[in-house]
Short mmCIF file of C-alpha atoms in Angstrom, two decimals:
data_model
loop_
_atom_site.label_atom_id
_atom_site.label_comp_id
_atom_site.label_asym_id
_atom_site.label_seq_id
_atom_site.Cartn_x
_atom_site.Cartn_y
_atom_site.Cartn_z
CA MET Z 1 22.60 -55.89 -22.86
CA THR Z 2 24.90 -58.39 -24.55
CA ARG Z 3 27.33 -55.64 -25.54
CA TYR Z 4 27.42 -54.20 -22.01
CA ALA Z 5 27.97 -57.69 -20.62
CA LEU Z 6 30.90 -58.22 -23.00
CA ARG Z 7 32.44 -54.90 -21.97
CA ALA Z 8 32.09 -55.72 -18.28
CA ALA Z 9 33.53 -59.19 -18.88
CA SER Z 10 36.58 -57.80 -20.71
CA LEU Z 11 37.27 -55.38 -17.85
CA ALA Z 12 36.83 -58.13 -15.26
CA ALA Z 13 39.16 -60.41 -17.22
CA ALA Z 14 41.85 -57.71 -17.36
CA LEU Z 15 41.60 -57.10 -13.61
CA GLY Z 16 41.65 -60.85 -12.92
CA LEU Z 17 44.78 -61.32 -15.05
CA TRP Z 18 46.43 -58.37 -13.27
CA GLN Z 19 45.63 -59.89 -9.87
CA LEU Z 20 46.87 -63.32 -10.92
CA LEU Z 21 50.19 -62.13 -12.35
CA THR Z 22 50.99 -59.83 -9.40
CA SER Z 23 49.89 -62.20 -6.64
CA LEU Z 24 52.02 -65.04 -8.08
CA ASP Z 25 55.03 -62.71 -8.57
CA ILE Z 26 55.43 -63.67 -12.20
CA ASP Z 27 58.85 -62.61 -13.54
CA LEU Z 28 59.43 -63.88 -17.05
CA TRP Z 29 60.41 -60.87 -19.12
CA LEU Z 30 58.03 -58.33 -17.56
CA ARG Z 31 58.50 -57.96 -13.80
CA PHE Z 32 55.01 -58.23 -12.40
CA SER Z 33 56.44 -58.85 -8.93
CA GLN Z 34 57.14 -55.10 -8.75
CA PHE Z 35 53.48 -54.27 -9.36
CA PRO Z 36 50.91 -53.82 -6.58
CA THR Z 37 47.99 -56.21 -6.71
CA VAL Z 38 44.45 -55.19 -7.53
CA ALA Z 39 43.54 -55.70 -3.88
CA ASP Z 40 46.33 -53.32 -2.75
CA VAL Z 41 45.18 -50.64 -5.18
CA ALA Z 42 41.55 -51.10 -4.12
CA ARG Z 43 42.44 -50.69 -0.44
CA THR Z 44 44.48 -47.56 -1.15
CA PHE Z 45 41.67 -46.20 -3.33
CA ALA Z 46 39.15 -46.70 -0.51
CA ASP Z 47 41.45 -44.92 1.94
CA ARG Z 48 41.89 -41.99 -0.45
CA LEU Z 49 38.15 -41.68 -1.01
CA ALA Z 50 37.64 -41.32 2.74
CA GLY Z 51 40.06 -38.40 2.99
CA PRO Z 52 39.70 -34.77 1.88
CA ASP Z 53 42.93 -34.54 -0.14
CA TYR Z 54 41.66 -36.81 -2.91
CA TRP Z 55 38.60 -34.65 -3.54
CA THR Z 56 40.68 -31.46 -3.40
CA ASP Z 57 43.03 -32.85 -6.04
CA LEU Z 58 40.08 -33.96 -8.14
CA THR Z 59 38.44 -30.53 -7.99
CA ASP Z 60 41.65 -28.71 -8.86
CA SER Z 61 42.40 -30.90 -11.89
CA LEU Z 62 38.83 -30.66 -13.19
CA THR Z 63 38.83 -26.88 -12.76
CA ARG Z 64 42.06 -26.56 -14.73
CA ILE Z 65 40.84 -28.89 -17.47
CA LEU Z 66 37.45 -27.24 -17.90
CA THR Z 67 38.87 -23.71 -17.89
CA GLY Z 68 41.58 -24.43 -20.44
CA PHE Z 69 39.38 -26.64 -22.61
CA LEU Z 70 36.51 -24.16 -22.80
CA LEU Z 71 38.89 -21.37 -23.78
CA ALA Z 72 40.43 -23.63 -26.41
CA ALA Z 73 37.00 -24.62 -27.75
CA VAL Z 74 35.86 -21.02 -28.20
CA LEU Z 75 39.11 -19.60 -29.58
CA GLY Z 76 39.96 -22.72 -31.61
CA VAL Z 77 36.61 -22.74 -33.42
CA ALA Z 78 36.74 -18.97 -34.00
CA THR Z 79 40.31 -19.07 -35.35
CA GLY Z 80 39.61 -22.13 -37.49
CA VAL Z 81 36.59 -20.52 -39.13
CA LEU Z 82 38.48 -17.25 -39.63
CA VAL Z 83 41.50 -18.90 -41.23
CA ALA Z 84 39.33 -21.10 -43.45
CA ARG Z 85 37.12 -18.21 -44.63
CA SER Z 86 39.59 -15.36 -44.95
CA ARG Z 87 42.70 -15.33 -47.11
CA LEU Z 88 44.04 -12.32 -45.21
CA ALA Z 89 43.68 -14.16 -41.88
CA GLU Z 90 45.32 -17.24 -43.37
CA ASP Z 91 48.28 -15.20 -44.59
CA LEU Z 92 48.68 -13.36 -41.28
CA LEU Z 93 47.98 -16.16 -38.79
CA GLY Z 94 48.69 -19.32 -40.78
CA PRO Z 95 52.52 -19.24 -40.71
CA LEU Z 96 52.66 -18.43 -36.99
CA LEU Z 97 50.17 -21.15 -36.09
CA GLU Z 98 51.94 -23.76 -38.21
CA VAL Z 99 55.28 -22.95 -36.55
CA VAL Z 100 53.88 -23.16 -33.01
CA ARG Z 101 51.59 -26.15 -33.60
CA PRO Z 102 54.28 -28.88 -33.72
CA ILE Z 103 55.71 -27.79 -30.35
CA PRO Z 104 54.44 -30.16 -27.61
CA ALA Z 105 52.35 -28.33 -25.06
CA ILE Z 106 54.36 -29.81 -22.21
CA ALA Z 107 57.50 -28.23 -23.71
CA LEU Z 108 55.90 -24.83 -23.05
CA VAL Z 109 56.05 -25.32 -19.27
CA PRO Z 110 59.19 -23.12 -18.91
CA VAL Z 111 57.47 -20.44 -21.02
CA ALA Z 112 54.39 -20.62 -18.80
CA ILE Z 113 56.52 -20.35 -15.64
CA LEU Z 114 58.25 -17.24 -17.00
CA LEU Z 115 55.14 -15.69 -18.54
CA PHE Z 116 52.45 -16.07 -15.87
CA PRO Z 117 52.64 -14.82 -12.28
CA SER Z 118 51.19 -18.02 -10.76
CA ASN Z 119 51.53 -21.74 -11.38
CA GLU Z 120 47.76 -22.07 -11.61
CA GLN Z 121 47.54 -19.74 -14.59
CA GLY Z 122 50.49 -21.51 -16.23
CA ILE Z 123 48.83 -24.92 -15.95
CA VAL Z 124 45.62 -23.56 -17.46
CA PHE Z 125 47.70 -22.12 -20.30
CA ILE Z 126 49.30 -25.53 -20.94
CA THR Z 127 45.86 -27.16 -20.97
CA PHE Z 128 44.53 -24.50 -23.32
CA THR Z 129 47.45 -24.91 -25.73
CA ALA Z 130 47.07 -28.70 -25.79
CA ALA Z 131 43.41 -28.53 -26.83
CA TYR Z 132 43.58 -25.43 -29.00
CA PHE Z 133 45.42 -26.81 -32.01
CA PRO Z 134 43.36 -30.02 -32.50
CA VAL Z 135 40.19 -27.90 -32.41
CA LEU Z 136 41.69 -25.31 -34.76
CA VAL Z 137 42.88 -27.83 -37.35
CA SER Z 138 39.65 -29.87 -37.30
CA THR Z 139 37.52 -26.74 -37.64
CA ARG Z 140 39.61 -25.41 -40.50
CA HIS Z 141 39.40 -28.65 -42.47
CA ALA Z 142 35.68 -29.06 -41.75
CA VAL Z 143 34.86 -25.55 -42.99
CA ARG Z 144 36.95 -25.94 -46.13
CA ALA Z 145 35.26 -29.27 -46.91
CA LEU Z 146 31.77 -27.75 -47.04
CA ALA Z 147 29.96 -27.90 -50.38
CA PRO Z 148 29.99 -24.44 -52.05
CA ALA Z 149 26.44 -25.02 -53.32
CA TRP Z 150 25.02 -24.59 -49.83
CA GLU Z 151 26.57 -21.16 -49.37
CA GLU Z 152 25.57 -20.12 -52.87
CA ALA Z 153 21.97 -21.11 -52.20
CA VAL Z 154 21.77 -18.93 -49.09
CA ARG Z 155 23.47 -16.04 -50.88
CA THR Z 156 21.03 -16.35 -53.78
CA MET Z 157 18.13 -15.95 -51.36
CA GLY Z 158 19.66 -12.75 -49.99
CA GLY Z 159 21.41 -14.16 -46.95
CA SER Z 160 24.15 -12.06 -45.36
CA ARG Z 161 27.60 -13.27 -44.30
CA TRP Z 162 26.42 -13.75 -40.73
CA ARG Z 163 23.41 -15.71 -41.96
CA ILE Z 164 25.70 -17.94 -44.03
CA LEU Z 165 27.95 -18.42 -41.02
CA GLY Z 166 25.08 -19.31 -38.69
CA SER Z 167 22.98 -21.43 -41.03
CA VAL Z 168 25.57 -23.10 -43.27
CA VAL Z 169 29.17 -22.90 -42.06
CA LEU Z 170 28.86 -23.72 -38.37
CA PRO Z 171 26.11 -26.39 -38.65
CA GLY Z 172 27.87 -28.05 -41.58
CA ALA Z 173 31.22 -28.09 -39.78
CA LEU Z 174 29.86 -29.37 -36.45
CA PRO Z 175 30.85 -33.04 -36.99
CA GLY Z 176 34.44 -32.03 -37.72
CA ILE Z 177 34.48 -29.53 -34.86
CA PHE Z 178 33.39 -32.14 -32.33
CA GLY Z 179 35.98 -34.53 -33.72
CA GLY Z 180 38.61 -31.96 -32.80
CA LEU Z 181 37.02 -31.35 -29.40
CA SER Z 182 37.09 -35.06 -28.64
CA VAL Z 183 40.79 -35.24 -29.47
CA GLY Z 184 41.49 -32.00 -27.63
CA ILE Z 185 39.98 -33.11 -24.32
CA GLY Z 186 42.13 -36.24 -24.33
CA VAL Z 187 45.32 -34.32 -25.07
CA SER Z 188 44.37 -31.79 -22.40
CA TRP Z 189 44.33 -34.50 -19.74
CA ILE Z 190 47.76 -35.72 -20.80
CA CYS Z 191 49.26 -32.25 -20.60
CA VAL Z 192 47.54 -31.05 -17.44
CA ILE Z 193 48.77 -34.11 -15.55
CA SER Z 194 52.30 -33.55 -16.82
CA ALA Z 195 52.15 -29.86 -15.93
CA GLU Z 196 50.91 -30.67 -12.42
CA MET Z 197 53.79 -33.09 -11.96
CA ILE Z 198 56.30 -30.40 -12.88
CA SER Z 199 54.93 -27.21 -11.33
CA GLY Z 200 51.63 -27.99 -9.68
CA GLN Z 201 50.38 -27.62 -6.14
CA TYR Z 202 47.57 -30.10 -5.61
CA GLY Z 203 45.90 -31.98 -8.44
CA VAL Z 204 45.77 -35.62 -9.53
CA GLY Z 205 49.07 -35.35 -11.42
CA TYR Z 206 50.82 -33.68 -8.50
CA ARG Z 207 49.59 -36.34 -6.07
CA THR Z 208 50.57 -39.17 -8.40
CA TRP Z 209 54.11 -37.80 -8.68
CA GLN Z 210 54.36 -37.37 -4.92
CA ASP Z 211 53.33 -41.00 -4.44
CA TYR Z 212 56.03 -42.07 -6.86
CA THR Z 213 58.74 -40.09 -5.04
CA VAL Z 214 57.88 -41.80 -1.73
CA VAL Z 215 57.63 -45.23 -3.43
CA ASP Z 216 53.90 -45.58 -2.79
CA TYR Z 217 53.10 -47.63 -5.87
CA PRO Z 218 49.47 -48.40 -4.96
CA GLY Z 219 48.94 -44.64 -4.71
CA VAL Z 220 50.51 -44.20 -8.15
CA PHE Z 221 48.02 -46.68 -9.60
CA VAL Z 222 45.16 -44.91 -7.83
CA GLY Z 223 46.19 -41.74 -9.64
CA MET Z 224 46.43 -43.58 -12.96
CA VAL Z 225 42.96 -45.08 -12.54
CA THR Z 226 41.55 -41.69 -11.57
CA ILE Z 227 43.08 -40.05 -14.64
CA GLY Z 228 41.71 -42.79 -16.90
CA VAL Z 229 38.20 -42.57 -15.49
CA LEU Z 230 38.12 -38.77 -15.63
CA GLY Z 231 39.41 -38.77 -19.21
CA TRP Z 232 36.80 -41.32 -20.24
CA LEU Z 233 33.96 -39.38 -18.59
CA THR Z 234 34.92 -36.04 -20.13
CA SER Z 235 35.45 -37.56 -23.61
CA THR Z 236 32.08 -39.30 -23.37
CA ALA Z 237 30.43 -36.02 -22.35
CA VAL Z 238 31.90 -34.25 -25.39
CA GLU Z 239 30.79 -37.07 -27.68
CA LEU Z 240 27.24 -37.09 -26.29
CA LEU Z 241 27.01 -33.31 -26.67
CA GLY Z 242 28.18 -33.63 -30.26
CA ARG Z 243 25.52 -36.25 -31.00
CA ARG Z 244 22.91 -34.04 -29.39
CA LEU Z 245 23.82 -30.99 -31.46
CA THR Z 246 24.10 -33.00 -34.71
CA ARG Z 247 20.99 -35.14 -34.25
CA TRP Z 248 19.64 -33.76 -37.53
CA LEU Z 249 22.32 -35.69 -39.41
CA PRO Z 250 21.34 -39.12 -40.84
CA ARG Z 251 22.66 -42.00 -38.78
CA THR Z 252 23.78 -45.39 -40.05
CA SER Z 253 24.43 -48.49 -38.00
CA TYR Z 254 27.40 -50.44 -39.30
CA VAL Z 255 27.61 -54.11 -38.35
CA PRO Z 256 30.94 -55.71 -39.32
CA GLY Z 257 30.52 -58.89 -41.33
CA ALA Z 258 26.81 -58.37 -41.93
CA ARG Z 259 25.54 -59.42 -45.35
CA THR Z 260 23.63 -57.00 -47.50
CA ARG Z 261 20.00 -58.02 -47.90
CA THR Z 262 18.51 -57.56 -51.35
CA PRO Z 263 14.73 -57.00 -51.46
CA LYS Z 264 12.72 -59.54 -53.38
CA GLY Z 265 12.38 -58.48 -57.01
CA ALA Z 266 15.21 -55.90 -56.77
CA PRO Z 267 18.22 -56.16 -59.06
CA PRO Z 268 21.14 -58.08 -57.56
CA ALA Z 269 23.99 -56.14 -56.00
CA GLY Z 270 27.14 -55.89 -58.03
CA PRO Z 271 28.42 -54.30 -61.23
CA SER Z 272 25.86 -53.79 -63.95
CA PRO Z 273 26.69 -55.69 -67.14
CA THR Z 274 25.89 -52.63 -69.28
CA THR Z 275 27.15 -49.65 -67.31
CA GLY Z 276 29.67 -51.28 -64.97
CA ARG Z 277 28.14 -49.35 -62.03
CA THR Z 278 27.09 -50.98 -58.81
CA THR Z 279 23.35 -51.51 -58.55
CA GLY Z 280 20.94 -52.67 -55.90
CA ARG Z 281 21.04 -52.27 -52.15
CA THR Z 282 24.83 -51.99 -51.92
CA GLU Z 283 24.86 -48.64 -53.74
CA GLU Z 284 22.09 -47.28 -51.52
CA THR Z 285 23.95 -48.35 -48.39
CA ARG Z 286 27.17 -46.72 -49.61
CA ASP Z 287 25.41 -43.47 -50.43
CA GLU Z 288 23.72 -43.42 -47.03
CA HIS Z 289 27.04 -44.03 -45.32
CA LEU Z 290 28.67 -41.17 -47.22
CA VAL Z 291 25.90 -38.81 -46.16
#
């Protein structure tokens, strides 16, 4: 409860500072007099919630995000495993992927406009591209980092390639895969909003840009808050799903600044005078953290 109270207090303090600086028209170096107040944004937010356009934009953006992200999750994991496990696939696909990967997804908007018959399909393509490469790279590194002894043990017991893939490769790479998914969903939101601003019809990004063109700054901040909340909710959902699917992994709780407690009668923590290796509870804690 203390942690939740601190989080709520930090958010309340940020909103209070925003209201204070904008209501007093503070202009030192940053021009807070140009900003809408928290009260103005709240009133505009309430008006938007009462209308149908806000919910239409919300539904369109979520549909685009989920469609592109799910495609990226499936194809990114499959390509990452394939490239990490097959030299032939790495030689054929690796150079092409490494050339395309540094290109920002938002720079592919002209390609999407020329390639797809509708703006909707182009925006989904931009969202897919944004999430695909973080998932691909994380999966590839996670699979390559697996201990060879696990695969050898399954092969010794007569396991097939599919058995190794299902019981060793994918479960062992899950933490890295969900790390890529968490990054991918955040990048997807950035790119889908940008794509909606450029070529969208409806959507949170499209509405935010329209508010900017008509100088409706409270509406712009409503769009920014909506994007932030949606990004936080989707990232949290991915993280919770990852914890659920990797609940078999050992968990450690790290408390910054906490002192290591040495059990009574146990050797003191620190380097051993004979071997120079760390003994006691510190070594156990380090080993548990590495696992």
